[in-house]
């Protein structure tokens, strides 16, 4: 198989499951760290001619991360495109199973380990409310129907914009402060929140700085995510 991945988390999953199959990946595909493949641009602006020139048997994409016009152009060029959709943890496991199967390999051990890790996670008790910014300038947060929102819910965190009509609504900072969340969850991607960039906007509120890979990626990181996210949340709430 010759595979091009347009999704960073799936790049990691394929590299782990089908070594040698990947021939192309986006500039944002940072895992594994030693990945040595042709880079084909970003998730939103892939270099289509470069992908076609690689003559892959399969292009892996995601309905949220990649643009439909790009995927349609790849299909028109004669390439097979597998598009994933992931809105919650169970769906992530189903899609990962589909991806590795399409790459021609048997179900990998890490996928079993990840499912086991999520079979009985240890949620916060009592549950806590949260706002989950994913960007600033303007401030944007998790809204309805997101994978990261489902991850947090399973860990005992109810984010306050889960009923919003938008999946990633823009919310003024004053409103985010006024809803009085029990914790502010600040991931390091897509915006890179850090101890010096993010918590200062929420004085008096506990802030949990978490790994975006553990919060938003669906791949091998799922095996570590319940423990890593749970530890970060509990540390912030002490």
PDB file of C-alpha atoms in Angstrom:
ATOM      1  CA  UNK A   1       0.000   0.000   0.000  1.00  0.00           C
ATOM      2  CA  UNK A   2       0.968   3.599  -0.689  1.00  0.00           C
ATOM      3  CA  UNK A   3      -0.963   5.919   1.611  1.00  0.00           C
ATOM      4  CA  UNK A   4      -1.186   9.718   1.919  1.00  0.00           C
ATOM      5  CA  UNK A   5      -2.669  11.057   5.146  1.00  0.00           C
ATOM      6  CA  UNK A   6      -4.253  14.488   5.439  1.00  0.00           C
ATOM      7  CA  UNK A   7      -5.014  14.097   9.162  1.00  0.00           C
ATOM      8  CA  UNK A   8      -2.260  14.371  11.809  1.00  0.00           C
ATOM      9  CA  UNK A   9      -3.798  11.923  14.280  1.00  0.00           C
ATOM     10  CA  UNK A  10      -4.447   9.371  11.538  1.00  0.00           C
ATOM     11  CA  UNK A  11      -0.901   9.807  10.265  1.00  0.00           C
ATOM     12  CA  UNK A  12       0.307   8.655  13.673  1.00  0.00           C
ATOM     13  CA  UNK A  13      -2.150   5.762  13.658  1.00  0.00           C
ATOM     14  CA  UNK A  14      -1.087   4.572  10.193  1.00  0.00           C
ATOM     15  CA  UNK A  15       2.621   4.951  10.904  1.00  0.00           C
ATOM     16  CA  UNK A  16       2.185   2.829  14.018  1.00  0.00           C
ATOM     17  CA  UNK A  17      -0.025   0.212  12.360  1.00  0.00           C
ATOM     18  CA  UNK A  18       1.371  -0.096   8.840  1.00  0.00           C
ATOM     19  CA  UNK A  19       5.065   0.866   8.916  1.00  0.00           C
ATOM     20  CA  UNK A  20       6.276   1.884   5.485  1.00  0.00           C
ATOM     21  CA  UNK A  21       2.821   2.456   3.999  1.00  0.00           C
ATOM     22  CA  UNK A  22       2.853   6.238   4.340  1.00  0.00           C
ATOM     23  CA  UNK A  23       4.369   8.104   1.391  1.00  0.00           C
ATOM     24  CA  UNK A  24       2.915  11.544   2.123  1.00  0.00           C
ATOM     25  CA  UNK A  25       1.555  13.570   5.029  1.00  0.00           C
ATOM     26  CA  UNK A  26       0.719  17.170   5.886  1.00  0.00           C
ATOM     27  CA  UNK A  27       3.105  19.728   7.318  1.00  0.00           C
ATOM     28  CA  UNK A  28       1.156  19.447  10.583  1.00  0.00           C
ATOM     29  CA  UNK A  29       1.735  15.702  10.935  1.00  0.00           C
ATOM     30  CA  UNK A  30       4.244  15.764  13.802  1.00  0.00           C
ATOM     31  CA  UNK A  31       3.946  12.170  15.039  1.00  0.00           C
ATOM     32  CA  UNK A  32       5.945  10.037  14.921  1.00  0.00           C
ATOM     33  CA  UNK A  33       8.772  12.525  15.356  1.00  0.00           C
ATOM     34  CA  UNK A  34      11.003  10.682  12.882  1.00  0.00           C
ATOM     35  CA  UNK A  35       8.387  10.466  10.120  1.00  0.00           C
ATOM     36  CA  UNK A  36      10.243  10.723   6.802  1.00  0.00           C
ATOM     37  CA  UNK A  37       7.711  11.187   4.009  1.00  0.00           C
ATOM     38  CA  UNK A  38       6.878  13.760   1.353  1.00  0.00           C
ATOM     39  CA  UNK A  39       5.129  16.774   2.867  1.00  0.00           C
ATOM     40  CA  UNK A  40       2.098  17.898   0.919  1.00  0.00           C
ATOM     41  CA  UNK A  41       1.105  21.189   2.579  1.00  0.00           C
ATOM     42  CA  UNK A  42      -1.495  21.892   5.223  1.00  0.00           C
ATOM     43  CA  UNK A  43      -4.757  20.176   6.065  1.00  0.00           C
ATOM     44  CA  UNK A  44      -6.756  23.074   4.599  1.00  0.00           C
ATOM     45  CA  UNK A  45      -4.452  23.827   1.668  1.00  0.00           C
ATOM     46  CA  UNK A  46      -2.847  20.574   0.467  1.00  0.00           C
ATOM     47  CA  UNK A  47      -0.741  20.617  -2.683  1.00  0.00           C
ATOM     48  CA  UNK A  48      -2.963  18.439  -4.827  1.00  0.00           C
ATOM     49  CA  UNK A  49      -0.448  18.037  -7.643  1.00  0.00           C
ATOM     50  CA  UNK A  50       2.114  16.715  -5.186  1.00  0.00           C
ATOM     51  CA  UNK A  51      -0.382  14.181  -3.820  1.00  0.00           C
ATOM     52  CA  UNK A  52      -1.307  12.978  -7.305  1.00  0.00           C
ATOM     53  CA  UNK A  53       2.367  12.652  -8.242  1.00  0.00           C
ATOM     54  CA  UNK A  54       2.880  10.296  -5.300  1.00  0.00           C
ATOM     55  CA  UNK A  55       0.402   7.884  -6.928  1.00  0.00           C
ATOM     56  CA  UNK A  56      -1.067   6.671  -3.625  1.00  0.00           C
ATOM     57  CA  UNK A  57      -3.399   3.694  -3.422  1.00  0.00           C
ATOM     58  CA  UNK A  58      -5.353   5.542  -0.746  1.00  0.00           C
ATOM     59  CA  UNK A  59      -5.742   9.064   0.630  1.00  0.00           C
ATOM     60  CA  UNK A  60      -6.990   9.331   4.223  1.00  0.00           C
ATOM     61  CA  UNK A  61      -9.007  12.432   5.124  1.00  0.00           C
ATOM     62  CA  UNK A  62     -11.487  13.757   7.672  1.00  0.00           C
ATOM     63  CA  UNK A  63     -14.744  15.612   7.018  1.00  0.00           C
ATOM     64  CA  UNK A  64     -13.907  18.326   9.556  1.00  0.00           C
ATOM     65  CA  UNK A  65     -10.188  18.824   9.007  1.00  0.00           C
ATOM     66  CA  UNK A  66     -10.137  18.731   5.192  1.00  0.00           C
ATOM     67  CA  UNK A  67     -12.086  20.695   2.596  1.00  0.00           C
ATOM     68  CA  UNK A  68     -14.540  18.881   0.347  1.00  0.00           C
ATOM     69  CA  UNK A  69     -13.379  20.683  -2.850  1.00  0.00           C
ATOM     70  CA  UNK A  70      -9.862  19.305  -2.306  1.00  0.00           C
ATOM     71  CA  UNK A  71     -11.171  15.796  -1.737  1.00  0.00           C
ATOM     72  CA  UNK A  72     -13.389  16.023  -4.824  1.00  0.00           C
ATOM     73  CA  UNK A  73     -10.386  17.108  -6.906  1.00  0.00           C
ATOM     74  CA  UNK A  74      -8.399  14.108  -5.700  1.00  0.00           C
ATOM     75  CA  UNK A  75     -11.237  11.778  -6.636  1.00  0.00           C
ATOM     76  CA  UNK A  76     -11.477  13.420 -10.053  1.00  0.00           C
ATOM     77  CA  UNK A  77      -7.771  12.685 -10.472  1.00  0.00           C
ATOM     78  CA  UNK A  78      -8.574   9.000 -10.000  1.00  0.00           C
ATOM     79  CA  UNK A  79      -7.468   8.576  -6.397  1.00  0.00           C
ATOM     80  CA  UNK A  80      -9.362   6.636  -3.752  1.00  0.00           C
ATOM     81  CA  UNK A  81     -10.210   8.852  -0.781  1.00  0.00           C
ATOM     82  CA  UNK A  82     -11.379   7.493   2.571  1.00  0.00           C
ATOM     83  CA  UNK A  83     -13.109  10.190   4.629  1.00  0.00           C
ATOM     84  CA  UNK A  84     -13.543   9.708   8.362  1.00  0.00           C
ATOM     85  CA  UNK A  85     -16.089  11.360  10.642  1.00  0.00           C
ATOM     86  CA  UNK A  86     -15.402  11.467  14.370  1.00  0.00           C
ATOM     87  CA  UNK A  87     -17.751  13.154  16.833  1.00  0.00           C
ATOM     88  CA  UNK A  88     -17.341  10.933  19.900  1.00  0.00           C
ATOM     89  CA  UNK A  89     -15.050   8.302  21.401  1.00  0.00           C
ATOM     90  CA  UNK A  90     -16.923   5.164  20.215  1.00  0.00           C
ATOM     91  CA  UNK A  91     -17.029   6.551  16.683  1.00  0.00           C
ATOM     92  CA  UNK A  92     -13.284   7.232  16.847  1.00  0.00           C
ATOM     93  CA  UNK A  93     -12.640   3.550  17.516  1.00  0.00           C
ATOM     94  CA  UNK A  94     -14.897   2.469  14.673  1.00  0.00           C
ATOM     95  CA  UNK A  95     -13.195   4.830  12.250  1.00  0.00           C
ATOM     96  CA  UNK A  96      -9.709   3.843  13.361  1.00  0.00           C
ATOM     97  CA  UNK A  97     -10.618   0.210  12.788  1.00  0.00           C
ATOM     98  CA  UNK A  98     -11.823   1.147   9.302  1.00  0.00           C
ATOM     99  CA  UNK A  99      -8.664   3.111   8.508  1.00  0.00           C
ATOM    100  CA  UNK A 100      -6.184   0.431   9.529  1.00  0.00           C
ATOM    101  CA  UNK A 101      -8.261  -2.181   7.714  1.00  0.00           C
ATOM    102  CA  UNK A 102      -8.202  -0.072   4.550  1.00  0.00           C
ATOM    103  CA  UNK A 103      -4.416   0.064   4.869  1.00  0.00           C
ATOM    104  CA  UNK A 104      -4.348  -3.719   4.646  1.00  0.00           C
ATOM    105  CA  UNK A 105      -3.205  -4.581   8.169  1.00  0.00           C
ATOM    106  CA  UNK A 106      -4.733  -6.545  11.023  1.00  0.00           C
ATOM    107  CA  UNK A 107      -6.135  -4.687  14.007  1.00  0.00           C
ATOM    108  CA  UNK A 108      -3.117  -3.376  15.984  1.00  0.00           C
ATOM    109  CA  UNK A 109      -2.553  -3.988  19.657  1.00  0.00           C
ATOM    110  CA  UNK A 110      -2.489  -0.268  20.479  1.00  0.00           C
ATOM    111  CA  UNK A 111      -6.106   0.023  19.336  1.00  0.00           C
ATOM    112  CA  UNK A 112      -7.178  -2.698  21.777  1.00  0.00           C
ATOM    113  CA  UNK A 113      -5.224  -0.954  24.541  1.00  0.00           C
ATOM    114  CA  UNK A 114      -6.882   2.376  23.743  1.00  0.00           C
ATOM    115  CA  UNK A 115     -10.370   0.860  23.838  1.00  0.00           C
ATOM    116  CA  UNK A 116      -9.552  -0.778  27.152  1.00  0.00           C
ATOM    117  CA  UNK A 117      -8.361   2.570  28.553  1.00  0.00           C
ATOM    118  CA  UNK A 118     -11.720   4.140  27.672  1.00  0.00           C
ATOM    119  CA  UNK A 119     -13.876   1.215  28.778  1.00  0.00           C
ATOM    120  CA  UNK A 120     -13.941   2.504  32.373  1.00  0.00           C
ATOM    121  CA  UNK A 121     -12.201   5.888  32.731  1.00  0.00           C
ATOM    122  CA  UNK A 122     -12.084   7.466  36.188  1.00  0.00           C
ATOM    123  CA  UNK A 123     -14.240  10.611  35.922  1.00  0.00           C
ATOM    124  CA  UNK A 124     -14.033  13.577  38.258  1.00  0.00           C
ATOM    125  CA  UNK A 125     -16.368  13.319  41.236  1.00  0.00           C
ATOM    126  CA  UNK A 126     -18.236  15.525  41.610  1.00  0.00           C
ATOM    127  CA  UNK A 127     -18.521  16.515  37.975  1.00  0.00           C
ATOM    128  CA  UNK A 128     -17.312  19.984  37.045  1.00  0.00           C
ATOM    129  CA  UNK A 129     -18.435  22.564  34.487  1.00  0.00           C
ATOM    130  CA  UNK A 130     -15.957  24.083  32.045  1.00  0.00           C
ATOM    131  CA  UNK A 131     -15.326  26.374  29.151  1.00  0.00           C
ATOM    132  CA  UNK A 132     -12.836  25.064  26.608  1.00  0.00           C
ATOM    133  CA  UNK A 133     -11.212  27.776  24.484  1.00  0.00           C
ATOM    134  CA  UNK A 134      -9.559  26.582  21.304  1.00  0.00           C
ATOM    135  CA  UNK A 135      -8.543  30.026  19.998  1.00  0.00           C
ATOM    136  CA  UNK A 136      -8.115  33.610  21.083  1.00  0.00           C
ATOM    137  CA  UNK A 137      -8.273  36.820  19.030  1.00  0.00           C
ATOM    138  CA  UNK A 138     -11.172  36.083  18.678  1.00  0.00           C
ATOM    139  CA  UNK A 139     -12.043  33.768  21.526  1.00  0.00           C
ATOM    140  CA  UNK A 140     -13.560  30.507  20.277  1.00  0.00           C
ATOM    141  CA  UNK A 141     -14.654  27.545  22.386  1.00  0.00           C
ATOM    142  CA  UNK A 142     -15.924  24.012  22.040  1.00  0.00           C
ATOM    143  CA  UNK A 143     -19.622  23.971  21.184  1.00  0.00           C
ATOM    144  CA  UNK A 144     -21.988  21.190  20.227  1.00  0.00           C
ATOM    145  CA  UNK A 145     -21.206  17.761  18.853  1.00  0.00           C
ATOM    146  CA  UNK A 146     -17.405  17.586  19.146  1.00  0.00           C
ATOM    147  CA  UNK A 147     -15.036  14.721  19.795  1.00  0.00           C
ATOM    148  CA  UNK A 148     -13.145  16.742  22.429  1.00  0.00           C
ATOM    149  CA  UNK A 149     -16.404  17.544  24.185  1.00  0.00           C
ATOM    150  CA  UNK A 150     -17.265  13.857  24.401  1.00  0.00           C
ATOM    151  CA  UNK A 151     -13.774  13.077  25.709  1.00  0.00           C
ATOM    152  CA  UNK A 152     -14.217  15.610  28.506  1.00  0.00           C
ATOM    153  CA  UNK A 153     -17.734  14.441  29.318  1.00  0.00           C
ATOM    154  CA  UNK A 154     -16.461  10.902  29.855  1.00  0.00           C
ATOM    155  CA  UNK A 155     -13.902  12.333  32.275  1.00  0.00           C
ATOM    156  CA  UNK A 156     -16.510  14.160  34.355  1.00  0.00           C
ATOM    157  CA  UNK A 157     -16.306  17.585  32.683  1.00  0.00           C
ATOM    158  CA  UNK A 158     -19.447  19.245  31.295  1.00  0.00           C
ATOM    159  CA  UNK A 159     -18.514  22.116  29.021  1.00  0.00           C
ATOM    160  CA  UNK A 160     -21.006  24.942  29.090  1.00  0.00           C
ATOM    161  CA  UNK A 161     -21.489  25.486  25.365  1.00  0.00           C
ATOM    162  CA  UNK A 162     -22.407  21.942  24.426  1.00  0.00           C
ATOM    163  CA  UNK A 163     -25.894  23.155  23.494  1.00  0.00           C
ATOM    164  CA  UNK A 164     -24.723  26.022  21.295  1.00  0.00           C
ATOM    165  CA  UNK A 165     -25.917  25.984  17.686  1.00  0.00           C
ATOM    166  CA  UNK A 166     -22.316  26.216  16.440  1.00  0.00           C
ATOM    167  CA  UNK A 167     -19.667  23.570  16.901  1.00  0.00           C
ATOM    168  CA  UNK A 168     -16.951  26.159  17.601  1.00  0.00           C
ATOM    169  CA  UNK A 169     -18.717  29.389  18.582  1.00  0.00           C
ATOM    170  CA  UNK A 170     -17.063  32.750  19.010  1.00  0.00           C
ATOM    171  CA  UNK A 171     -17.806  33.950  22.532  1.00  0.00           C
ATOM    172  CA  UNK A 172     -16.702  37.301  23.999  1.00  0.00           C
ATOM    173  CA  UNK A 173     -14.219  36.967  26.832  1.00  0.00           C
ATOM    174  CA  UNK A 174     -16.501  38.819  29.244  1.00  0.00           C
ATOM    175  CA  UNK A 175     -19.197  36.195  28.676  1.00  0.00           C
ATOM    176  CA  UNK A 176     -16.748  33.324  29.174  1.00  0.00           C
ATOM    177  CA  UNK A 177     -15.812  34.765  32.536  1.00  0.00           C
ATOM    178  CA  UNK A 178     -19.419  35.508  33.486  1.00  0.00           C
ATOM    179  CA  UNK A 179     -20.687  31.946  33.038  1.00  0.00           C
ATOM    180  CA  UNK A 180     -18.488  31.044  36.020  1.00  0.00           C
ATOM    181  CA  UNK A 181     -17.122  27.668  34.921  1.00  0.00           C
ATOM    182  CA  UNK A 182     -15.654  25.325  37.480  1.00  0.00           C
ATOM    183  CA  UNK A 183     -12.519  25.069  35.350  1.00  0.00           C
ATOM    184  CA  UNK A 184     -11.114  26.543  32.151  1.00  0.00           C
ATOM    185  CA  UNK A 185      -9.559  23.861  29.942  1.00  0.00           C
ATOM    186  CA  UNK A 186      -6.763  25.266  27.775  1.00  0.00           C
ATOM    187  CA  UNK A 187      -5.269  22.867  25.178  1.00  0.00           C
ATOM    188  CA  UNK A 188      -2.007  23.533  23.362  1.00  0.00           C
ATOM    189  CA  UNK A 189      -3.633  23.192  19.936  1.00  0.00           C
ATOM    190  CA  UNK A 190      -5.003  24.474  17.659  1.00  0.00           C
ATOM    191  CA  UNK A 191      -4.088  27.613  19.613  1.00  0.00           C
ATOM    192  CA  UNK A 192      -1.019  27.029  21.735  1.00  0.00           C
ATOM    193  CA  UNK A 193      -2.147  28.081  25.193  1.00  0.00           C
ATOM    194  CA  UNK A 194       0.713  28.174  27.707  1.00  0.00           C
ATOM    195  CA  UNK A 195       1.117  29.140  31.376  1.00  0.00           C
ATOM    196  CA  UNK A 196       1.871  32.687  30.201  1.00  0.00           C
ATOM    197  CA  UNK A 197      -0.728  32.870  27.432  1.00  0.00           C
ATOM    198  CA  UNK A 198      -4.285  32.027  28.419  1.00  0.00           C
ATOM    199  CA  UNK A 199      -4.705  31.671  32.198  1.00  0.00           C
ATOM    200  CA  UNK A 200      -4.210  35.410  32.752  1.00  0.00           C
ATOM    201  CA  UNK A 201      -7.481  36.014  30.886  1.00  0.00           C
ATOM    202  CA  UNK A 202      -9.420  34.106  33.579  1.00  0.00           C
ATOM    203  CA  UNK A 203      -8.346  35.595  36.928  1.00  0.00           C
ATOM    204  CA  UNK A 204      -9.667  33.691  39.918  1.00  0.00           C
ATOM    205  CA  UNK A 205     -10.645  30.624  37.879  1.00  0.00           C
ATOM    206  CA  UNK A 206      -8.731  27.312  37.906  1.00  0.00           C
ATOM    207  CA  UNK A 207      -7.126  26.638  34.532  1.00  0.00           C
ATOM    208  CA  UNK A 208      -6.086  23.195  33.284  1.00  0.00           C
ATOM    209  CA  UNK A 209      -3.399  23.296  30.613  1.00  0.00           C
ATOM    210  CA  UNK A 210      -3.798  20.075  28.650  1.00  0.00           C
ATOM    211  CA  UNK A 211      -2.222  18.344  25.679  1.00  0.00           C
ATOM    212  CA  UNK A 212      -4.174  18.972  22.497  1.00  0.00           C
ATOM    213  CA  UNK A 213      -2.966  15.614  21.244  1.00  0.00           C
ATOM    214  CA  UNK A 214      -4.684  13.898  24.153  1.00  0.00           C
ATOM    215  CA  UNK A 215      -7.835  16.025  23.897  1.00  0.00           C
ATOM    216  CA  UNK A 216      -8.451  16.149  20.147  1.00  0.00           C
ATOM    217  CA  UNK A 217      -6.416  13.396  18.437  1.00  0.00           C
ATOM    218  CA  UNK A 218      -7.854   9.961  17.741  1.00  0.00           C
ATOM    219  CA  UNK A 219      -5.065   7.454  17.387  1.00  0.00           C
ATOM    220  CA  UNK A 220      -2.452   5.843  19.634  1.00  0.00           C
ATOM    221  CA  UNK A 221      -2.696   8.814  22.012  1.00  0.00           C
ATOM    222  CA  UNK A 222      -6.152   7.578  23.062  1.00  0.00           C
ATOM    223  CA  UNK A 223      -4.485   4.942  25.209  1.00  0.00           C
ATOM    224  CA  UNK A 224      -2.796   7.657  27.308  1.00  0.00           C
ATOM    225  CA  UNK A 225      -5.531  10.285  27.166  1.00  0.00           C
ATOM    226  CA  UNK A 226      -7.742   9.318  30.154  1.00  0.00           C
ATOM    227  CA  UNK A 227      -4.792   9.254  32.541  1.00  0.00           C
ATOM    228  CA  UNK A 228      -3.024  12.339  31.164  1.00  0.00           C
ATOM    229  CA  UNK A 229      -6.123  14.511  30.930  1.00  0.00           C
ATOM    230  CA  UNK A 230      -7.434  13.332  34.278  1.00  0.00           C
ATOM    231  CA  UNK A 231      -4.133  14.218  35.963  1.00  0.00           C
ATOM    232  CA  UNK A 232      -4.097  17.710  34.439  1.00  0.00           C
ATOM    233  CA  UNK A 233      -7.697  18.375  35.452  1.00  0.00           C
ATOM    234  CA  UNK A 234      -7.219  17.165  39.017  1.00  0.00           C
ATOM    235  CA  UNK A 235      -4.041  19.226  39.393  1.00  0.00           C
ATOM    236  CA  UNK A 236      -5.893  22.381  38.328  1.00  0.00           C
ATOM    237  CA  UNK A 237      -8.767  21.724  40.743  1.00  0.00           C
ATOM    238  CA  UNK A 238      -6.678  21.095  43.854  1.00  0.00           C
TER     239      UNK A 238
END
